[in-house]
């Protein structure tokens, strides 16, 4: 394995001297905010839907097999700092779109058609740099053989299953996660397989999922190790949930296929280097949780450094917090007290139960409080669940609760949503939103802050970070980023997985409210603590391992 350093977005600018990144965003007093103001929740931003105008024409299509899935991968495939999108198509071809948005302007994407990426039977995809050559690759999940696509630069890819000795299987895959175990040069990946259509055994309706580790030669992958029992997962996530230095695998399963709705449950696999995976047992603190598990979102909401875990489902969603004083996986459900059960639609069929899919924690209004987006939509035409079931945009409040503001933000939609992502597509410091829909064009909403499409106006302050280290795992998957603002600490774990059949790799966006600077420390995946670095707000920074300062970045193409 070579010691390549990941290629960074083009043009490192070592000074910005009192200017924001783009002329669009002028320095000045924010509306009602001062540097010394206490933390307070801001109003929702305004979103403007631009999918068609942006050049995106794509839908997730197909019958029973594609009732689930429909993910989107967000990543930079040409090293210009802008994030591209790769969209699952189901029976229709998947599609790669190059991001050509100008800084702070309207969103614009161009299709990048190629037989390598235009695969059919795709349920979702996740970006990661598998071979640590500095270029982002794609793990493409399918009904059929899963495919690893090696990034070649300039948004070109080649099939790499044979080269990397990767067994893509031949079944129905609906979940994925990846991590680097200690001292490993290649990632360990988890593959979540779904329903076995050929089974007539009521007690074995789900396909075996798999853990695939690097081979001993260090030049690719070894054989698949079954994860049994498997209970039809729709989301997986490697996470160092207790700061042990080990990333265990959380699996969220679809209870629709449990034996009498009782034999299956959510799972947490202990993944120790050099040992077979083993389930955390009830004797070790794991509690039985049974949901129609669709997606996982993980984020520290309490400031204690341990991630809370949000599980999407039909009806009640769960928000789990690690019980105080434990190193065992004992969790309390705090969804009701935090206001995130989201069990019924806030508009439409308000008396029916909701169906939730992708979940993602981000700060959409840059007030320093984490928000939560939940994509929703009927599986197809289930009569016991809402047909008019809009996605939620829940804004975080200073007391730790969340309030629904999707309609006020302009993202009310009754499309049957599936995968989604919040990302800053036009690099203006405000997170945009893309949502994949069943049999309808995707929705692409540009965040214009307190302004409108013609006059975007920034809300709170922010900082965006990108991590880099030499050698394997150049993107530092498994790192913890600690951002300190006054007496507050925001923790972010760098992961690949979770969500609903899609995720993103790239800029880590942190809302900072009225703060004008923050201190950042990176706790690298092998346990080494990086120095505390001071960053100014409203800028992009690259943090390289071993560096004594964060490097400001500006685009070299605007």
CSV table of N, CA, C and O in Angstrom, one decimal, residues 338-408:
chain,number,residue,atom,x,y,z
A,338,UNK,N,-37.8,14.9,23.8
A,338,UNK,CA,-37.1,15.9,22.9
A,338,UNK,C,-38.0,16.3,21.7
A,338,UNK,O,-37.6,17.2,20.9
A,339,UNK,N,-39.2,15.7,21.5
A,339,UNK,CA,-40.1,16.1,20.5
A,339,UNK,C,-39.8,15.6,19.1
A,339,UNK,O,-40.1,16.3,18.1
A,340,UNK,N,-39.2,14.4,19.0
A,340,UNK,CA,-38.8,13.9,17.7
A,340,UNK,C,-39.4,12.5,17.4
A,340,UNK,O,-38.9,11.8,16.5
A,341,UNK,N,-40.5,12.1,18.1
A,341,UNK,CA,-41.1,10.9,17.7
A,341,UNK,C,-41.7,10.9,16.3
A,341,UNK,O,-41.6,9.9,15.6
A,342,UNK,N,-42.2,12.1,15.9
A,342,UNK,CA,-42.7,12.3,14.5
A,342,UNK,C,-43.5,11.1,14.1
A,342,UNK,O,-43.4,10.7,12.9
A,343,UNK,N,-44.4,10.7,14.9
A,343,UNK,CA,-45.2,9.5,14.6
A,343,UNK,C,-46.3,9.7,13.6
A,343,UNK,O,-46.8,8.7,12.9
A,344,UNK,N,-46.8,10.9,13.5
A,344,UNK,CA,-47.9,11.2,12.5
A,344,UNK,C,-47.4,12.4,11.7
A,344,UNK,O,-46.6,13.2,12.1
A,345,UNK,N,-48.0,12.5,10.5
A,345,UNK,CA,-47.7,13.7,9.6
A,345,UNK,C,-48.1,15.0,10.3
A,345,UNK,O,-49.1,15.0,11.0
A,346,UNK,N,-47.3,16.1,10.1
A,346,UNK,CA,-47.7,17.4,10.6
A,346,UNK,C,-48.7,18.1,9.6
A,346,UNK,O,-49.3,19.1,10.0
A,347,UNK,N,-48.8,17.5,8.4
A,347,UNK,CA,-49.7,18.0,7.4
A,347,UNK,C,-50.2,16.8,6.5
A,347,UNK,O,-49.5,15.8,6.5
A,348,UNK,N,-51.2,17.0,5.8
A,348,UNK,CA,-51.7,15.8,5.0
A,348,UNK,C,-52.6,14.9,5.8
A,348,UNK,O,-53.6,15.3,6.4
A,349,UNK,N,-52.2,13.6,5.8
A,349,UNK,CA,-53.0,12.6,6.6
A,349,UNK,C,-52.6,12.6,8.0
A,349,UNK,O,-52.0,11.7,8.5
A,350,UNK,N,-53.0,13.6,8.8
A,350,UNK,CA,-52.5,13.9,10.1
A,350,UNK,C,-53.0,12.9,11.1
A,350,UNK,O,-52.4,12.8,12.2
A,351,UNK,N,-54.0,12.1,10.8
A,351,UNK,CA,-54.5,11.1,11.7
A,351,UNK,C,-53.9,9.7,11.5
A,351,UNK,O,-54.1,8.8,12.3
A,352,UNK,N,-53.1,9.6,10.5
A,352,UNK,CA,-52.5,8.3,10.1
A,352,UNK,C,-51.1,8.2,10.7
A,352,UNK,O,-50.5,9.3,11.1
A,353,UNK,N,-50.5,7.1,10.7
A,353,UNK,CA,-49.1,6.9,11.1
A,353,UNK,C,-48.1,7.2,10.0
A,353,UNK,O,-48.5,6.9,8.8
A,354,UNK,N,-47.0,7.7,10.3
A,354,UNK,CA,-46.0,8.1,9.3
A,354,UNK,C,-45.1,6.9,9.0
A,354,UNK,O,-44.9,6.0,9.7
A,355,UNK,N,-44.4,7.0,7.8
A,355,UNK,CA,-43.3,6.1,7.5
A,355,UNK,C,-42.1,6.9,7.2
A,355,UNK,O,-42.0,7.7,6.2
A,356,UNK,N,-41.1,6.7,8.1
A,356,UNK,CA,-39.8,7.5,8.0
A,356,UNK,C,-38.7,6.7,7.4
A,356,UNK,O,-38.6,5.4,7.6
A,357,UNK,N,-37.8,7.3,6.7
A,357,UNK,CA,-36.7,6.6,6.0
A,357,UNK,C,-35.3,7.2,6.4
A,357,UNK,O,-34.8,6.8,7.4
A,358,UNK,N,-34.9,8.1,5.6
A,358,UNK,CA,-33.5,8.7,5.9
A,358,UNK,C,-33.6,9.8,7.0
A,358,UNK,O,-34.6,10.5,7.1
A,359,UNK,N,-32.7,9.8,7.9
A,359,UNK,CA,-32.6,10.8,9.0
A,359,UNK,C,-31.2,11.3,9.0
A,359,UNK,O,-30.2,10.6,8.7
A,360,UNK,N,-31.1,12.6,9.3
A,360,UNK,CA,-29.8,13.3,9.2
A,360,UNK,C,-29.8,14.5,10.2
A,360,UNK,O,-30.7,15.3,10.1
A,361,UNK,N,-28.8,14.6,11.1
A,361,UNK,CA,-28.6,15.7,11.9
A,361,UNK,C,-27.6,16.7,11.2
A,361,UNK,O,-26.5,16.3,10.8
A,362,UNK,N,-28.0,17.9,11.1
A,362,UNK,CA,-27.2,19.0,10.6
A,362,UNK,C,-27.8,20.3,11.2
A,362,UNK,O,-28.9,20.4,11.7
A,363,UNK,N,-27.0,21.4,11.1
A,363,UNK,CA,-27.4,22.7,11.5
A,363,UNK,C,-27.8,23.5,10.3
A,363,UNK,O,-27.0,24.2,9.7
A,364,UNK,N,-29.1,23.5,9.9
A,364,UNK,CA,-29.5,24.2,8.7
A,364,UNK,C,-29.6,25.7,8.8
A,364,UNK,O,-29.6,26.3,7.7
A,365,UNK,N,-29.7,26.2,10.0
A,365,UNK,CA,-29.8,27.7,10.1
A,365,UNK,C,-28.6,28.3,10.8
A,365,UNK,O,-28.6,29.5,11.2
A,366,UNK,N,-27.6,27.5,11.0
A,366,UNK,CA,-26.3,28.0,11.6
A,366,UNK,C,-26.4,28.7,12.9
A,366,UNK,O,-25.7,29.6,13.2
A,367,UNK,N,-27.3,28.2,13.7
A,367,UNK,CA,-27.5,28.9,15.0
A,367,UNK,C,-26.7,28.2,16.1
A,367,UNK,O,-26.8,28.5,17.3
A,368,UNK,N,-25.9,27.1,15.8
A,368,UNK,CA,-25.2,26.4,16.7
A,368,UNK,C,-26.0,25.3,17.4
A,368,UNK,O,-25.4,24.6,18.3
A,369,UNK,N,-27.2,25.1,17.0
A,369,UNK,CA,-28.1,24.0,17.5
A,369,UNK,C,-28.3,23.0,16.4
A,369,UNK,O,-28.7,23.4,15.3
A,370,UNK,N,-28.2,21.7,16.7
A,370,UNK,CA,-28.3,20.7,15.7
A,370,UNK,C,-29.8,20.5,15.4
A,370,UNK,O,-30.7,20.5,16.2
A,371,UNK,N,-30.1,20.4,14.1
A,371,UNK,CA,-31.4,20.2,13.6
A,371,UNK,C,-31.5,18.7,13.0
A,371,UNK,O,-30.5,18.0,12.9
A,372,UNK,N,-32.7,18.3,12.7
A,372,UNK,CA,-32.9,16.9,12.3
A,372,UNK,C,-33.9,16.9,11.1
A,372,UNK,O,-35.0,17.4,11.2
A,373,UNK,N,-33.4,16.4,9.9
A,373,UNK,CA,-34.3,16.1,8.8
A,373,UNK,C,-34.7,14.7,8.7
A,373,UNK,O,-33.8,13.8,8.9
A,374,UNK,N,-35.9,14.4,8.5
A,374,UNK,CA,-36.4,13.0,8.3
A,374,UNK,C,-37.2,12.9,7.0
A,374,UNK,O,-38.3,13.6,6.9
A,375,UNK,N,-36.8,12.1,6.1
A,375,UNK,CA,-37.5,11.9,4.9
A,375,UNK,C,-38.6,10.9,5.1
A,375,UNK,O,-38.5,9.9,5.9
A,376,UNK,N,-39.8,11.1,4.5
A,376,UNK,CA,-41.0,10.3,4.8
A,376,UNK,C,-41.7,10.0,3.5
A,376,UNK,O,-41.7,10.8,2.5
A,377,UNK,N,-42.4,8.9,3.5
A,377,UNK,CA,-43.3,8.5,2.4
A,377,UNK,C,-43.8,7.1,2.5
A,377,UNK,O,-43.1,6.2,3.0
A,378,UNK,N,-45.0,6.9,2.1
A,378,UNK,CA,-45.6,5.6,2.2
A,378,UNK,C,-44.7,4.6,1.4
A,378,UNK,O,-44.2,4.9,0.4
A,379,UNK,N,-44.7,3.3,1.9
A,379,UNK,CA,-43.9,2.3,1.3
A,379,UNK,C,-44.3,2.1,-0.2
A,379,UNK,O,-43.5,2.1,-1.1
A,380,UNK,N,-45.6,2.1,-0.4
A,380,UNK,CA,-46.2,2.1,-1.7
A,380,UNK,C,-47.6,2.6,-1.6
A,380,UNK,O,-48.0,3.7,-2.0
A,381,UNK,N,-48.5,1.7,-1.1
A,381,UNK,CA,-49.9,2.1,-0.9
A,381,UNK,C,-50.5,1.4,0.4
A,381,UNK,O,-51.6,0.9,0.3
A,382,UNK,N,-49.7,1.4,1.4
A,382,UNK,CA,-50.1,0.7,2.7
A,382,UNK,C,-51.3,1.5,3.3
A,382,UNK,O,-51.1,2.7,3.6
A,383,UNK,N,-52.4,0.9,3.4
A,383,UNK,CA,-53.6,1.6,3.9
A,383,UNK,C,-53.6,2.0,5.3
A,383,UNK,O,-54.3,2.9,5.7
A,384,UNK,N,-52.8,1.4,6.1
A,384,UNK,CA,-52.7,1.7,7.6
A,384,UNK,C,-51.7,2.8,7.9
A,384,UNK,O,-51.5,3.2,9.0
A,385,UNK,N,-51.1,3.3,6.8
A,385,UNK,CA,-50.1,4.4,7.0
A,385,UNK,C,-50.5,5.6,6.0
A,385,UNK,O,-51.1,5.4,5.0
A,386,UNK,N,-50.0,6.8,6.4
A,386,UNK,CA,-50.3,8.0,5.7
A,386,UNK,C,-49.9,7.9,4.2
A,386,UNK,O,-48.8,7.5,3.9
A,387,UNK,N,-50.8,8.3,3.3
A,387,UNK,CA,-50.4,8.5,1.9
A,387,UNK,C,-49.8,9.9,1.7
A,387,UNK,O,-48.8,10.0,1.0
A,388,UNK,N,-50.4,10.9,2.4
A,388,UNK,CA,-49.8,12.2,2.3
A,388,UNK,C,-49.0,12.4,3.6
A,388,UNK,O,-49.5,12.7,4.7
A,389,UNK,N,-47.7,12.2,3.4
A,389,UNK,CA,-46.8,12.1,4.6
A,389,UNK,C,-45.5,12.9,4.4
A,389,UNK,O,-44.5,12.4,3.9
A,390,UNK,N,-45.6,14.2,4.6
A,390,UNK,CA,-44.4,15.0,4.3
A,390,UNK,C,-43.2,14.8,5.2
A,390,UNK,O,-43.4,14.4,6.4
A,391,UNK,N,-42.1,15.0,4.7
A,391,UNK,CA,-40.8,14.9,5.4
A,391,UNK,C,-40.8,16.0,6.5
A,391,UNK,O,-41.4,17.1,6.4
A,392,UNK,N,-40.0,15.7,7.6
A,392,UNK,CA,-39.9,16.6,8.7
A,392,UNK,C,-38.6,17.4,8.6
A,392,UNK,O,-37.6,16.9,8.3
A,393,UNK,N,-38.7,18.7,9.0
A,393,UNK,CA,-37.5,19.5,9.3
A,393,UNK,C,-37.7,20.0,10.7
A,393,UNK,O,-38.4,20.9,11.0
A,394,UNK,N,-37.0,19.4,11.7
A,394,UNK,CA,-37.1,19.7,13.1
A,394,UNK,C,-35.9,20.5,13.5
A,394,UNK,O,-34.8,20.1,13.4
A,395,UNK,N,-36.2,21.7,14.0
A,395,UNK,CA,-35.2,22.7,14.4
A,395,UNK,C,-34.9,22.5,15.9
A,395,UNK,O,-35.8,22.6,16.7
A,396,UNK,N,-33.6,22.4,16.2
A,396,UNK,CA,-33.2,22.3,17.6
A,396,UNK,C,-33.3,23.6,18.3
A,396,UNK,O,-33.2,24.7,17.8
A,397,UNK,N,-33.7,23.5,19.6
A,397,UNK,CA,-33.9,24.6,20.5
A,397,UNK,C,-32.9,24.6,21.7
A,397,UNK,O,-32.3,23.5,22.0
A,398,UNK,N,-32.7,25.7,22.3
A,398,UNK,CA,-31.7,25.7,23.4
A,398,UNK,C,-31.9,24.8,24.5
A,398,UNK,O,-31.0,24.3,25.2
A,399,UNK,N,-33.2,24.4,24.8
A,399,UNK,CA,-33.4,23.4,25.9
A,399,UNK,C,-33.3,22.0,25.4
A,399,UNK,O,-33.6,21.1,26.2
A,400,UNK,N,-32.8,21.7,24.2
A,400,UNK,CA,-32.6,20.4,23.7
A,400,UNK,C,-33.8,19.8,23.0
A,400,UNK,O,-33.7,18.6,22.5
A,401,UNK,N,-34.9,20.5,22.9
A,401,UNK,CA,-36.1,19.9,22.2
A,401,UNK,C,-36.0,20.4,20.7
A,401,UNK,O,-35.1,21.1,20.3
A,402,UNK,N,-36.9,19.8,19.9
A,402,UNK,CA,-37.0,20.1,18.5
A,402,UNK,C,-38.4,20.6,18.2
A,402,UNK,O,-39.4,20.1,18.8
A,403,UNK,N,-38.5,21.5,17.2
A,403,UNK,CA,-39.9,21.9,16.7
A,403,UNK,C,-39.9,21.8,15.2
A,403,UNK,O,-38.9,22.0,14.5
A,404,UNK,N,-41.1,21.4,14.7
A,404,UNK,CA,-41.3,21.2,13.3
A,404,UNK,C,-41.4,22.5,12.5
A,404,UNK,O,-42.3,23.4,12.9
A,405,UNK,N,-40.6,22.7,11.5
A,405,UNK,CA,-40.7,23.9,10.7
A,405,UNK,C,-40.5,23.7,9.2
A,405,UNK,O,-40.1,24.6,8.5
A,406,UNK,N,-40.8,22.5,8.7
A,406,UNK,CA,-40.6,22.2,7.3
A,406,UNK,C,-41.4,23.1,6.4
A,406,UNK,O,-41.0,23.6,5.4
A,407,UNK,N,-42.7,23.3,6.8
A,407,UNK,CA,-43.6,24.2,5.9
A,407,UNK,C,-43.1,25.6,5.9
A,407,UNK,O,-43.0,26.2,4.9
A,408,UNK,N,-42.7,26.1,7.1
A,408,UNK,CA,-42.2,27.5,7.2
A,408,UNK,C,-40.9,27.6,6.4
A,408,UNK,O,-40.6,28.7,5.8
